[in-house]
C-alpha atoms as an extended CHARMM CRD file, in Angstrom:
* protein
*
        62  EXT
         1         1  MET       CA            -14.0580000000      -19.4420000000        7.6820000000  PROA      1               0.0000000000
         2         2  PRO       CA            -12.0900000000      -18.4140000000        4.5660000000  PROA      2               0.0000000000
         3         3  SER       CA             -8.6840000000      -16.7800000000        4.7960000000  PROA      3               0.0000000000
         4         4  VAL       CA             -8.5790000000      -13.0620000000        4.1910000000  PROA      4               0.0000000000
         5         5  VAL       CA             -5.6830000000      -11.3950000000        2.3750000000  PROA      5               0.0000000000
         6         6  LYS       CA             -4.9690000000       -7.7990000000        1.4040000000  PROA      6               0.0000000000
         7         7  CYS       CA             -5.3180000000       -6.8520000000       -2.2600000000  PROA      7               0.0000000000
         8         8  PRO       CA             -1.7390000000       -6.1490000000       -3.4170000000  PROA      8               0.0000000000
         9         9  THR       CA             -2.9200000000       -3.1040000000       -5.3750000000  PROA      9               0.0000000000
        10        10  CYS       CA             -5.3380000000       -1.2470000000       -3.1060000000  PROA      10              0.0000000000
        11        11  GLY       CA             -4.9950000000       -3.0030000000        0.2670000000  PROA      11              0.0000000000
        12        12  LYS       CA             -8.6860000000       -3.9320000000        0.5460000000  PROA      12              0.0000000000
        13        13  ASP       CA             -9.5210000000       -7.1600000000        2.4400000000  PROA      13              0.0000000000
        14        14  VAL       CA            -10.1830000000      -10.0450000000        0.0360000000  PROA      14              0.0000000000
        15        15  ALA       CA            -11.6520000000      -13.4440000000        0.9390000000  PROA      15              0.0000000000
        16        16  TRP       CA             -9.4330000000      -16.2410000000       -0.4260000000  PROA      16              0.0000000000
        17        17  VAL       CA            -12.1990000000      -18.3910000000       -1.8760000000  PROA      17              0.0000000000
        18        18  PRO       CA            -12.5990000000      -20.1900000000       -5.2230000000  PROA      18              0.0000000000
        19        19  GLU       CA            -15.5420000000      -17.9240000000       -6.0960000000  PROA      19              0.0000000000
        20        20  ASN       CA            -13.1930000000      -14.9040000000       -6.2320000000  PROA      20              0.0000000000
        21        21  LYS       CA            -11.7770000000      -15.2700000000       -9.7290000000  PROA      21              0.0000000000
        22        22  PHE       CA             -9.4850000000      -12.2540000000       -9.2470000000  PROA      22              0.0000000000
        23        23  ARG       CA             -7.6940000000      -13.4340000000       -6.1010000000  PROA      23              0.0000000000
        24        24  PRO       CA             -5.4120000000      -12.2200000000       -4.6410000000  PROA      24              0.0000000000
        25        25  PHE       CA             -6.8480000000       -9.0210000000       -6.1230000000  PROA      25              0.0000000000
        26        26  CYS       CA            -10.2130000000       -7.5750000000       -5.1350000000  PROA      26              0.0000000000
        27        27  SER       CA            -11.3220000000       -6.8030000000       -8.6980000000  PROA      27              0.0000000000
        28        28  GLU       CA            -10.4950000000       -6.9430000000      -12.4000000000  PROA      28              0.0000000000
        29        29  ARG       CA             -9.3890000000       -3.2940000000      -12.1410000000  PROA      29              0.0000000000
        30        30  CYS       CA             -6.7420000000       -4.0050000000       -9.4820000000  PROA      30              0.0000000000
        31        31  LYS       CA             -5.5830000000       -7.0630000000      -11.4250000000  PROA      31              0.0000000000
        32        32  GLN       CA             -5.1130000000       -4.9560000000      -14.5670000000  PROA      32              0.0000000000
        33        33  ILE       CA             -3.2880000000       -2.1970000000      -12.6640000000  PROA      33              0.0000000000
        34        34  ASP       CA             -0.8260000000       -4.8030000000      -11.3800000000  PROA      34              0.0000000000
        35        35  LEU       CA             -0.3630000000       -6.3080000000      -14.8490000000  PROA      35              0.0000000000
        36        36  GLY       CA              0.2780000000       -2.8300000000      -16.2540000000  PROA      36              0.0000000000
        37        37  ALA       CA              2.9380000000       -2.2060000000      -13.6150000000  PROA      37              0.0000000000
        38        38  TRP       CA              4.7430000000       -5.4130000000      -14.6510000000  PROA      38              0.0000000000
        39        39  ALA       CA              4.4750000000       -4.4260000000      -18.3340000000  PROA      39              0.0000000000
        40        40  ALA       CA              5.9070000000       -0.9790000000      -17.5500000000  PROA      40              0.0000000000
        41        41  GLU       CA              8.7800000000       -2.7090000000      -15.6980000000  PROA      41              0.0000000000
        42        42  LYS       CA              7.9040000000       -1.0430000000      -12.3830000000  PROA      42              0.0000000000
        43        43  TYR       CA              8.5680000000       -4.3740000000      -10.6400000000  PROA      43              0.0000000000
        44        44  VAL       CA             11.9050000000       -6.1360000000      -10.8860000000  PROA      44              0.0000000000
        45        45  ILE       CA             13.0650000000       -9.5420000000       -9.7720000000  PROA      45              0.0000000000
        46        46  GLY       CA             16.4420000000       -9.2740000000       -8.0430000000  PROA      46              0.0000000000
        47        47  GLY       CA             19.6700000000      -10.5840000000       -9.5060000000  PROA      47              0.0000000000
        48        48  LYS       CA             21.7500000000       -9.9110000000      -12.5490000000  PROA      48              0.0000000000
        49        49  PRO       CA             20.8090000000      -10.9370000000      -16.0880000000  PROA      49              0.0000000000
        50        50  GLY       CA             22.1800000000      -14.4020000000      -16.7920000000  PROA      50              0.0000000000
        51        51  ASP       CA             22.5190000000      -15.4760000000      -13.1400000000  PROA      51              0.0000000000
        52        52  ALA       CA             20.0010000000      -18.3120000000      -13.5680000000  PROA      52              0.0000000000
        53        53  ALA       CA             21.6900000000      -19.5350000000      -16.7650000000  PROA      53              0.0000000000
        54        54  GLU       CA             25.1140000000      -19.5240000000      -15.0900000000  PROA      54              0.0000000000
        55        55  GLN       CA             23.7150000000      -21.4520000000      -12.1110000000  PROA      55              0.0000000000
        56        56  ALA       CA             22.2030000000      -24.0730000000      -14.4400000000  PROA      56              0.0000000000
        57        57  ASP       CA             25.5500000000      -24.4610000000      -16.2680000000  PROA      57              0.0000000000
        58        58  ASP       CA             27.3390000000      -24.9490000000      -12.9310000000  PROA      58              0.0000000000
        59        59  ASP       CA             24.8060000000      -27.6020000000      -11.8990000000  PROA      59              0.0000000000
        60        60  ASP       CA             25.2940000000      -29.4810000000      -15.1890000000  PROA      60              0.0000000000
        61        61  GLU       CA             29.0660000000      -29.6750000000      -14.6680000000  PROA      61              0.0000000000
        62        62  ARG       CA             28.7350000000      -31.4380000000      -11.2820000000  PROA      62              0.0000000000
């Protein structure tokens, strides 16, 4: 029995199967809505700009 996840955009149940080319989304529409939200900067990844670069520099010095 395939796993079922919720579509991150609309909340509809989605079977996690290779045949679903839009997974984890239920449709092309929900996939595009999510992409548009990223493009409009409605989602943000936590942290301050440059944190990853500073961490890499610290790792190189060790």
